[in-house]
PDB file of C-alpha atoms in Angstrom:
ATOM      1  CA  MET A 149      75.823  25.267-305.006  1.00 43.00           C
ATOM      2  CA  ALA A 150      76.997  23.361-301.654  1.00 48.00           C
ATOM      3  CA  GLY A 151      75.141  20.308-300.296  1.00 52.00           C
ATOM      4  CA  ALA A 152      75.741  18.320-303.843  1.00 54.00           C
ATOM      5  CA  VAL A 153      75.399  14.454-303.768  1.00 54.00           C
ATOM      6  CA  SER A 154      78.194  12.952-306.113  1.00 57.00           C
ATOM      7  CA  ILE A 155      77.207   8.940-306.264  1.00 56.00           C
ATOM      8  CA  PRO A 156      80.812   7.481-306.603  1.00 58.00           C
ATOM      9  CA  GLY A 157      81.473   4.368-309.359  1.00 68.00           C
ATOM     10  CA  ALA A 158      80.784   1.279-306.836  1.00 89.00           C
ATOM     11  CA  THR A 159      78.825  -1.388-307.910  1.00 96.00           C
ATOM     12  CA  VAL A 160      76.578  -2.652-305.992  1.00 98.00           C
ATOM     13  CA  ALA A 161      75.917  -6.181-306.696  1.00 98.00           C
ATOM     14  CA  LEU A 162      73.764  -9.155-305.439  1.00 98.00           C
ATOM     15  CA  SER A 163      75.393 -12.643-304.434  1.00 98.00           C
ATOM     16  CA  THR A 164      73.589 -15.353-305.624  1.00 98.00           C
ATOM     17  CA  ALA A 165      74.328 -16.693-301.924  1.00 98.00           C
ATOM     18  CA  SER A 166      72.164 -14.098-301.078  1.00 98.00           C
ATOM     19  CA  VAL A 167      68.708 -16.102-302.203  1.00 98.00           C
ATOM     20  CA  TYR A 168      69.780 -19.411-301.359  1.00 97.00           C
ATOM     21  CA  PRO A 169      68.107 -22.134-301.087  1.00 96.00           C
ATOM     22  CA  GLU A 170      66.621 -20.272-304.487  1.00 97.00           C
ATOM     23  CA  THR A 171      68.398 -21.253-307.748  1.00 97.00           C
ATOM     24  CA  CYS A 172      71.684 -19.095-310.054  1.00 97.00           C
ATOM     25  CA  ALA A 173      68.370 -18.285-312.291  1.00 98.00           C
ATOM     26  CA  ALA A 174      66.218 -16.816-309.513  1.00 98.00           C
ATOM     27  CA  ALA A 175      68.744 -14.513-308.122  1.00 98.00           C
ATOM     28  CA  PHE A 176      69.439 -12.792-311.636  1.00 98.00           C
ATOM     29  CA  ALA A 177      65.603 -12.492-311.230  1.00 98.00           C
ATOM     30  CA  ARG A 178      65.478 -10.906-308.238  1.00 98.00           C
ATOM     31  CA  ALA A 179      68.779  -8.226-309.395  1.00 98.00           C
ATOM     32  CA  ALA A 180      67.289  -7.199-312.117  1.00 98.00           C
ATOM     33  CA  ARG A 181      63.538  -6.815-310.791  1.00 98.00           C
ATOM     34  CA  LEU A 182      64.947  -4.858-307.817  1.00 98.00           C
ATOM     35  CA  GLY A 183      67.614  -2.533-309.400  1.00 98.00           C
ATOM     36  CA  TYR A 184      70.854  -4.133-308.899  1.00 98.00           C
ATOM     37  CA  ASP A 185      73.929  -2.991-311.084  1.00 98.00           C
ATOM     38  CA  ALA A 186      74.971  -6.637-311.427  1.00 98.00           C
ATOM     39  CA  VAL A 187      75.425 -10.314-309.732  1.00 98.00           C
ATOM     40  CA  GLU A 188      78.269 -12.343-308.093  1.00 98.00           C
ATOM     41  CA  VAL A 189      77.798 -15.540-308.626  1.00 98.00           C
ATOM     42  CA  MET A 190      78.698 -18.159-305.654  1.00 98.00           C
ATOM     43  CA  VAL A 191      79.911 -21.462-307.465  1.00 98.00           C
ATOM     44  CA  TRP A 192      77.867 -23.818-305.720  1.00 95.00           C
ATOM     45  CA  THR A 193      76.050 -27.512-306.353  1.00 95.00           C
ATOM     46  CA  ASP A 194      73.801 -25.530-308.526  1.00 97.00           C
ATOM     47  CA  PRO A 195      75.144 -26.695-312.009  1.00 97.00           C
ATOM     48  CA  VAL A 196      74.268 -23.285-314.069  1.00 98.00           C
ATOM     49  CA  SER A 197      76.960 -21.603-311.136  1.00 98.00           C
ATOM     50  CA  GLN A 198      79.459 -23.858-312.935  1.00 98.00           C
ATOM     51  CA  GLU A 199      78.616 -23.169-316.662  1.00 98.00           C
ATOM     52  CA  ALA A 200      79.734 -20.283-318.626  1.00 98.00           C
ATOM     53  CA  GLY A 201      77.155 -20.581-321.002  1.00 98.00           C
ATOM     54  CA  ALA A 202      74.223 -20.291-318.806  1.00 98.00           C
ATOM     55  CA  LEU A 203      75.367 -17.563-316.980  1.00 98.00           C
ATOM     56  CA  THR A 204      76.297 -15.805-320.006  1.00 98.00           C
ATOM     57  CA  ALA A 205      72.587 -16.579-320.854  1.00 98.00           C
ATOM     58  CA  LEU A 206      71.214 -15.299-317.908  1.00 98.00           C
ATOM     59  CA  SER A 207      72.869 -12.305-317.922  1.00 98.00           C
ATOM     60  CA  GLN A 208      71.737 -11.057-321.165  1.00 98.00           C
ATOM     61  CA  LEU A 209      68.436 -12.424-320.457  1.00 98.00           C
ATOM     62  CA  HIS A 210      68.023  -9.865-317.556  1.00 98.00           C
ATOM     63  CA  GLY A 211      70.670  -7.217-318.456  1.00 98.00           C
ATOM     64  CA  ILE A 212      72.499  -7.580-315.935  1.00 98.00           C
ATOM     65  CA  PRO A 213      75.951  -8.421-315.792  1.00 98.00           C
ATOM     66  CA  VAL A 214      78.028 -10.662-313.863  1.00 98.00           C
ATOM     67  CA  VAL A 215      80.693  -8.730-311.949  1.00 98.00           C
ATOM     68  CA  SER A 216      82.740 -11.488-310.533  1.00 98.00           C
ATOM     69  CA  VAL A 217      82.623 -15.639-309.599  1.00 98.00           C
ATOM     70  CA  HIS A 218      83.591 -16.962-306.025  1.00 98.00           C
ATOM     71  CA  ALA A 219      85.408 -19.668-305.900  1.00 98.00           C
ATOM     72  CA  PRO A 220      83.847 -22.810-304.090  1.00 97.00           C
ATOM     73  CA  THR A 221      86.508 -22.119-301.265  1.00 92.00           C
ATOM     74  CA  LEU A 222      84.396 -22.488-298.529  1.00 89.00           C
ATOM     75  CA  LEU A 223      84.037 -25.444-296.147  1.00 84.00           C
ATOM     76  CA  LEU A 224      80.508 -26.409-298.083  1.00 84.00           C
ATOM     77  CA  THR A 225      81.634 -26.388-301.550  1.00 89.00           C
ATOM     78  CA  GLN A 226      85.188 -28.861-301.308  1.00 83.00           C
ATOM     79  CA  ARG A 227      83.510 -31.439-303.754  1.00 89.00           C
ATOM     80  CA  ILE A 228      82.889 -29.022-306.559  1.00 96.00           C
ATOM     81  CA  TRP A 229      85.459 -29.025-309.238  1.00 96.00           C
ATOM     82  CA  GLY A 230      87.125 -31.568-307.449  1.00 94.00           C
ATOM     83  CA  PRO A 231      89.163 -32.183-304.250  1.00 93.00           C
ATOM     84  CA  ASP A 232      92.392 -29.891-306.024  1.00 96.00           C
ATOM     85  CA  PRO A 233      92.643 -26.492-304.737  1.00 96.00           C
ATOM     86  CA  TRP A 234      94.059 -24.326-307.130  1.00 98.00           C
ATOM     87  CA  THR A 235      91.977 -26.804-309.617  1.00 97.00           C
ATOM     88  CA  LYS A 236      88.777 -24.590-308.306  1.00 98.00           C
ATOM     89  CA  VAL A 237      90.806 -21.409-308.352  1.00 98.00           C
ATOM     90  CA  ASP A 238      91.596 -22.236-312.058  1.00 98.00           C
ATOM     91  CA  ASN A 239      87.910 -22.925-313.057  1.00 98.00           C
ATOM     92  CA  SER A 240      86.509 -19.767-311.394  1.00 98.00           C
ATOM     93  CA  ILE A 241      89.465 -17.445-313.044  1.00 98.00           C
ATOM     94  CA  ALA A 242      88.181 -19.133-316.377  1.00 98.00           C
ATOM     95  CA  LEU A 243      84.293 -19.205-315.808  1.00 98.00           C
ATOM     96  CA  ALA A 244      85.125 -15.073-314.548  1.00 98.00           C
ATOM     97  CA  LYS A 245      86.894 -14.619-317.919  1.00 98.00           C
ATOM     98  CA  GLU A 246      84.306 -16.632-320.446  1.00 98.00           C
ATOM     99  CA  VAL A 247      81.225 -14.630-318.216  1.00 98.00           C
ATOM    100  CA  GLY A 248      83.234 -10.824-318.978  1.00 98.00           C
ATOM    101  CA  ALA A 249      84.103 -10.591-315.102  1.00 98.00           C
ATOM    102  CA  SER A 250      87.269  -8.909-313.550  1.00 97.00           C
ATOM    103  CA  THR A 251      87.135 -10.298-309.981  1.00 98.00           C
ATOM    104  CA  VAL A 252      87.214 -13.773-308.164  1.00 98.00           C
ATOM    105  CA  VAL A 253      86.600 -13.918-304.753  1.00 98.00           C
ATOM    106  CA  LEU A 254      88.646 -16.631-302.706  1.00 97.00           C
ATOM    107  CA  HIS A 255      89.216 -17.814-299.379  1.00 97.00           C
ATOM    108  CA  PRO A 256      92.519 -18.412-298.276  1.00 97.00           C
ATOM    109  CA  PRO A 257      93.771 -22.153-297.877  1.00 97.00           C
ATOM    110  CA  PHE A 258      92.699 -24.389-294.382  1.00 96.00           C
ATOM    111  CA  ARG A 259      95.298 -24.960-292.429  1.00 94.00           C
ATOM    112  CA  TRP A 260      95.537 -28.733-293.296  1.00 94.00           C
ATOM    113  CA  GLN A 261      95.600 -27.424-296.990  1.00 95.00           C
ATOM    114  CA  LYS A 262      99.192 -27.436-296.610  1.00 95.00           C
ATOM    115  CA  GLU A 263     101.227 -27.648-299.527  1.00 97.00           C
ATOM    116  CA  TYR A 264      98.371 -25.567-301.369  1.00 97.00           C
ATOM    117  CA  ALA A 265      98.755 -22.996-298.205  1.00 97.00           C
ATOM    118  CA  GLY A 266     103.046 -22.967-298.600  1.00 97.00           C
ATOM    119  CA  GLU A 267     102.591 -21.477-302.104  1.00 97.00           C
ATOM    120  CA  PHE A 268      99.318 -19.670-301.988  1.00 98.00           C
ATOM    121  CA  VAL A 269     100.562 -16.318-302.111  1.00 98.00           C
ATOM    122  CA  GLU A 270     103.088 -16.655-304.586  1.00 98.00           C
ATOM    123  CA  GLY A 271     100.068 -19.139-306.754  1.00 98.00           C
ATOM    124  CA  VAL A 272      97.568 -16.050-306.526  1.00 98.00           C
ATOM    125  CA  ALA A 273     100.040 -12.878-307.670  1.00 98.00           C
ATOM    126  CA  LEU A 274     101.085 -15.545-310.596  1.00 98.00           C
ATOM    127  CA  ARG A 275      97.905 -16.107-311.821  1.00 98.00           C
ATOM    128  CA  GLU A 276      96.624 -12.976-311.759  1.00 98.00           C
ATOM    129  CA  HIS A 277      99.638 -11.556-313.887  1.00 98.00           C
ATOM    130  CA  GLU A 278      98.796 -14.232-316.017  1.00 98.00           C
ATOM    131  CA  THR A 279      95.287 -13.736-316.746  1.00 98.00           C
ATOM    132  CA  GLY A 280      94.731 -10.391-315.947  1.00 98.00           C
ATOM    133  CA  VAL A 281      91.699 -11.042-313.720  1.00 98.00           C
ATOM    134  CA  ALA A 282      92.381  -9.846-310.194  1.00 98.00           C
ATOM    135  CA  LEU A 283      92.043 -12.612-307.126  1.00 98.00           C
ATOM    136  CA  ALA A 284      90.571 -10.697-304.130  1.00 98.00           C
ATOM    137  CA  VAL A 285      91.690 -12.827-301.272  1.00 98.00           C
ATOM    138  CA  GLU A 286      89.140 -12.396-298.442  1.00 98.00           C
ATOM    139  CA  ASN A 287      88.878 -12.136-294.831  1.00 98.00           C
ATOM    140  CA  MET A 288      88.028 -14.476-292.404  1.00 97.00           C
ATOM    141  CA  PHE A 289      88.190 -15.287-288.604  1.00 95.00           C
ATOM    142  CA  PRO A 290      89.319 -17.501-285.987  1.00 92.00           C
ATOM    143  CA  TRP A 291      87.656 -20.418-285.394  1.00 87.00           C
ATOM    144  CA  ARG A 292      85.945 -20.481-281.488  1.00 78.00           C
ATOM    145  CA  ALA A 293      83.973 -23.373-279.520  1.00 69.00           C
ATOM    146  CA  ARG A 294      84.022 -23.559-275.919  1.00 67.00           C
ATOM    147  CA  GLN A 295      86.244 -20.518-275.135  1.00 70.00           C
ATOM    148  CA  ARG A 296      89.116 -22.308-277.058  1.00 75.00           C
ATOM    149  CA  GLU A 297      90.315 -20.420-280.366  1.00 75.00           C
ATOM    150  CA  PHE A 298      91.620 -22.648-283.382  1.00 73.00           C
ATOM    151  CA  GLU A 299      93.523 -20.970-286.375  1.00 82.00           C
ATOM    152  CA  ALA A 300      92.057 -22.550-289.788  1.00 91.00           C
ATOM    153  CA  TYR A 301      93.667 -20.579-291.993  1.00 95.00           C
ATOM    154  CA  LEU A 302      96.945 -20.216-293.605  1.00 95.00           C
ATOM    155  CA  PRO A 303      99.018 -18.507-293.858  1.00 95.00           C
ATOM    156  CA  HIS A 304      96.231 -16.518-292.423  1.00 96.00           C
ATOM    157  CA  TRP A 305      92.836 -15.448-291.716  1.00 96.00           C
ATOM    158  CA  ASP A 306      93.674 -11.782-292.047  1.00 97.00           C
ATOM    159  CA  PRO A 307      94.826 -10.777-295.679  1.00 98.00           C
ATOM    160  CA  VAL A 308      95.969  -6.992-294.432  1.00 98.00           C
ATOM    161  CA  PRO A 309      99.519  -7.827-293.461  1.00 97.00           C
ATOM    162  CA  GLN A 310      99.687 -10.823-296.315  1.00 97.00           C
ATOM    163  CA  ALA A 311     101.381  -9.845-299.662  1.00 97.00           C
ATOM    164  CA  TYR A 312      98.051  -9.740-301.790  1.00 98.00           C
ATOM    165  CA  ASP A 313      97.509  -6.991-304.426  1.00 98.00           C
ATOM    166  CA  ASN A 314      93.733  -7.368-304.183  1.00 98.00           C
ATOM    167  CA  VAL A 315      91.289  -7.996-301.219  1.00 98.00           C
ATOM    168  CA  THR A 316      87.891  -8.931-300.722  1.00 98.00           C
ATOM    169  CA  LEU A 317      86.769  -7.636-297.096  1.00 98.00           C
ATOM    170  CA  ASP A 318      83.954  -8.780-295.809  1.00 98.00           C
ATOM    171  CA  LEU A 319      81.978  -6.940-293.002  1.00 98.00           C
ATOM    172  CA  SER A 320      80.176 -10.257-291.529  1.00 98.00           C
ATOM    173  CA  HIS A 321      83.455 -12.096-291.100  1.00 98.00           C
ATOM    174  CA  THR A 322      84.646  -8.829-289.153  1.00 98.00           C
ATOM    175  CA  SER A 323      82.002  -9.394-286.709  1.00 97.00           C
ATOM    176  CA  THR A 324      82.880 -12.652-286.029  1.00 96.00           C
ATOM    177  CA  ALA A 325      86.390 -12.296-285.903  1.00 96.00           C
ATOM    178  CA  GLY A 326      86.355  -8.758-284.341  1.00 95.00           C
ATOM    179  CA  SER A 327      88.231  -7.087-286.366  1.00 97.00           C
ATOM    180  CA  ASP A 328      88.392  -3.045-287.139  1.00 98.00           C
ATOM    181  CA  ALA A 329      86.808  -2.722-289.939  1.00 98.00           C
ATOM    182  CA  MET A 330      87.547   0.400-290.444  1.00 98.00           C
ATOM    183  CA  ALA A 331      91.076   0.416-290.123  1.00 98.00           C
ATOM    184  CA  MET A 332      91.488  -2.657-291.762  1.00 98.00           C
ATOM    185  CA  ALA A 333      90.052  -0.838-294.808  1.00 98.00           C
ATOM    186  CA  ALA A 334      92.596   2.411-293.779  1.00 98.00           C
ATOM    187  CA  ALA A 335      95.522  -0.585-293.807  1.00 98.00           C
ATOM    188  CA  LEU A 336      94.263  -2.006-297.347  1.00 98.00           C
ATOM    189  CA  GLY A 337      94.121   1.416-299.066  1.00 97.00           C
ATOM    190  CA  PRO A 338      94.196   0.424-303.042  1.00 97.00           C
ATOM    191  CA  ARG A 339      94.746  -3.141-302.122  1.00 98.00           C
ATOM    192  CA  LEU A 340      90.962  -2.934-300.896  1.00 98.00           C
ATOM    193  CA  ARG A 341      89.208  -4.237-304.427  1.00 97.00           C
ATOM    194  CA  HIS A 342      85.791  -5.537-303.179  1.00 98.00           C
ATOM    195  CA  VAL A 343      83.107  -5.359-300.545  1.00 98.00           C
ATOM    196  CA  HIS A 344      81.212  -7.732-298.697  1.00 98.00           C
ATOM    197  CA  LEU A 345      78.191  -6.268-297.662  1.00 98.00           C
ATOM    198  CA  ALA A 346      76.966  -7.635-294.619  1.00 98.00           C
ATOM    199  CA  ASP A 347      76.232  -7.068-290.561  1.00 98.00           C
ATOM    200  CA  GLY A 348      76.825  -9.145-287.233  1.00 98.00           C
ATOM    201  CA  LEU A 349      76.432  -8.946-284.078  1.00 97.00           C
ATOM    202  CA  GLY A 350      79.695 -10.179-282.342  1.00 92.00           C
ATOM    203  CA  SER A 351      78.505 -13.747-282.410  1.00 88.00           C
ATOM    204  CA  LEU A 352      80.428 -16.671-282.640  1.00 86.00           C
ATOM    205  CA  LYS A 353      78.512 -17.452-285.316  1.00 89.00           C
ATOM    206  CA  ASP A 354      79.066 -15.997-289.447  1.00 93.00           C
ATOM    207  CA  GLU A 355      75.786 -14.373-289.271  1.00 96.00           C
ATOM    208  CA  HIS A 356      75.196 -12.120-292.378  1.00 98.00           C
ATOM    209  CA  LEU A 357      72.257  -9.961-291.185  1.00 98.00           C
ATOM    210  CA  VAL A 358      71.142  -7.187-293.498  1.00 98.00           C
ATOM    211  CA  PRO A 359      73.053  -3.836-292.861  1.00 98.00           C
ATOM    212  CA  GLY A 360      72.401  -1.893-290.469  1.00 98.00           C
ATOM    213  CA  ARG A 361      70.612  -5.196-288.476  1.00 98.00           C
ATOM    214  CA  GLY A 362      74.094  -5.472-286.595  1.00 98.00           C
ATOM    215  CA  THR A 363      76.654  -3.534-284.814  1.00 98.00           C
ATOM    216  CA  GLN A 364      79.080  -3.048-287.795  1.00 98.00           C
ATOM    217  CA  PRO A 365      79.570  -0.090-288.914  1.00 98.00           C
ATOM    218  CA  CYS A 366      78.160  -0.753-292.674  1.00 98.00           C
ATOM    219  CA  ALA A 367      76.739   3.168-292.826  1.00 97.00           C
ATOM    220  CA  GLU A 368      80.385   4.645-292.186  1.00 97.00           C
ATOM    221  CA  PHE A 369      82.412   2.059-293.886  1.00 98.00           C
ATOM    222  CA  LEU A 370      80.193   2.691-297.056  1.00 97.00           C
ATOM    223  CA  GLU A 371      80.158   6.555-296.719  1.00 96.00           C
ATOM    224  CA  MET A 372      84.116   6.373-296.429  1.00 96.00           C
ATOM    225  CA  LEU A 373      84.242   4.222-299.560  1.00 96.00           C
ATOM    226  CA  ALA A 374      81.993   7.198-301.573  1.00 94.00           C
ATOM    227  CA  VAL A 375      84.301  10.221-299.902  1.00 93.00           C
ATOM    228  CA  GLN A 376      87.391   8.488-301.698  1.00 92.00           C
ATOM    229  CA  ARG A 377      85.493   7.693-304.858  1.00 92.00           C
ATOM    230  CA  PHE A 378      85.689   3.707-304.520  1.00 95.00           C
ATOM    231  CA  SER A 379      85.145   2.034-308.444  1.00 92.00           C
ATOM    232  CA  GLY A 380      85.294  -1.594-306.967  1.00 95.00           C
ATOM    233  CA  SER A 381      82.230  -3.299-306.058  1.00 97.00           C
ATOM    234  CA  VAL A 382      79.890  -3.750-303.201  1.00 98.00           C
ATOM    235  CA  VAL A 383      78.383  -7.239-303.098  1.00 98.00           C
ATOM    236  CA  VAL A 384      75.153  -7.900-300.792  1.00 98.00           C
ATOM    237  CA  GLU A 385      76.094 -11.160-299.407  1.00 98.00           C
ATOM    238  CA  VAL A 386      73.284 -11.588-296.498  1.00 98.00           C
ATOM    239  CA  VAL A 387      71.505 -14.800-295.221  1.00 98.00           C
ATOM    240  CA  THR A 388      67.990 -15.627-296.404  1.00 98.00           C
ATOM    241  CA  ARG A 389      67.955 -19.433-296.424  1.00 95.00           C
ATOM    242  CA  LYS A 390      64.795 -19.791-293.783  1.00 95.00           C
ATOM    243  CA  HIS A 391      63.144 -16.773-295.002  1.00 97.00           C
ATOM    244  CA  THR A 392      59.786 -16.877-296.997  1.00 96.00           C
ATOM    245  CA  PRO A 393      60.147 -15.838-300.933  1.00 96.00           C
ATOM    246  CA  GLU A 394      58.459 -11.903-299.722  1.00 97.00           C
ATOM    247  CA  GLN A 395      60.529 -11.890-296.816  1.00 98.00           C
ATOM    248  CA  ARG A 396      63.721 -12.200-298.791  1.00 98.00           C
ATOM    249  CA  GLU A 397      62.524  -9.713-301.303  1.00 97.00           C
ATOM    250  CA  VAL A 398      62.237  -7.479-298.528  1.00 98.00           C
ATOM    251  CA  ASP A 399      65.810  -8.121-296.801  1.00 98.00           C
ATOM    252  CA  LEU A 400      67.169  -8.230-300.246  1.00 98.00           C
ATOM    253  CA  ALA A 401      65.315  -4.475-301.383  1.00 98.00           C
ATOM    254  CA  GLU A 402      66.000  -3.235-298.414  1.00 98.00           C
ATOM    255  CA  SER A 403      69.646  -3.984-298.202  1.00 98.00           C
ATOM    256  CA  LEU A 404      70.501  -2.498-301.953  1.00 98.00           C
ATOM    257  CA  ALA A 405      68.549   1.160-300.439  1.00 97.00           C
ATOM    258  CA  PHE A 406      70.922   1.002-297.651  1.00 97.00           C
ATOM    259  CA  ALA A 407      74.094   0.837-300.108  1.00 97.00           C
ATOM    260  CA  ARG A 408      72.662   3.113-302.232  1.00 96.00           C
ATOM    261  CA  LEU A 409      71.936   5.735-299.357  1.00 95.00           C
ATOM    262  CA  HIS A 410      75.113   5.240-297.726  1.00 96.00           C
ATOM    263  CA  LEU A 411      77.458   5.058-301.052  1.00 95.00           C
ATOM    264  CA  ALA A 412      76.138   8.725-302.144  1.00 89.00           C
ATOM    265  CA  THR A 413      78.084  11.151-300.418  1.00 69.00           C
ATOM    266  CA  ALA A 414      77.466  14.998-299.737  1.00 48.00           C
ATOM    267  CA  SER A 415      80.381  17.538-301.662  1.00 43.00           C
ATOM    268  CA  THR A 416      80.794  20.928-301.758  1.00 33.00           C
ATOM    269  CA  VAL A 417      80.855  22.323-305.555  1.00 35.00           C
ATOM    270  CA  ASP A 418      81.083  25.997-306.141  1.00 35.00           C
ATOM    271  CA  ALA A 419      78.181  27.798-307.405  1.00 35.00           C
TER     272      ALA A 419
END
């Protein structure tokens, strides 16, 4: 039989950041209602996002597992769990283990975090070895303003040349950086552990559009993952903060449908 459709083992998850300013609890409810496989928890000011017991209760209530935890290493989450960056990472690892997530997503250090940056690559590798949790370092982008570019991250915003065993590839960030997402995935090979699915139009702003509404090769990227039998997680991370609840529901449903469609690949099976 020719033209059979095969579905890879990739999990399609919803980031709790995608429902902001709604709560973490609302994200679990939406994920279950719309048919997502899992949730990625963005550790945020919402106390529930920081509490393993509360997250476990939500997971059990809705039948939705937590596949990953996003450490509070964003500029806007610098006050969560104190000022020490390694404390943030270690607390995220502990949270992930308690809720059964196998991956922690984290951003590279900011340039002004010199001590942290100097030991970052080795510190990530050591913690992965000691805990068994994958620390998937996310691709970022240079900051640009008034036709000037500022390298805000160390050792670099591009994780591909760095010695990380696990990487998160964010397709909104590739748009902002002007990176080639397909080439980055090819260069990463098996180090590509985790995907943040979003889109962008190449502006200086990190847009996180619904996939298919920008210029990133979102469809081709997912189809490539399908062909390669990618078994990691594809996490929908789109911005809906200015939406009504109804508009948010539509965008999250569309994003899930897009992911499901393009993660299905045609394969030839002998009759």
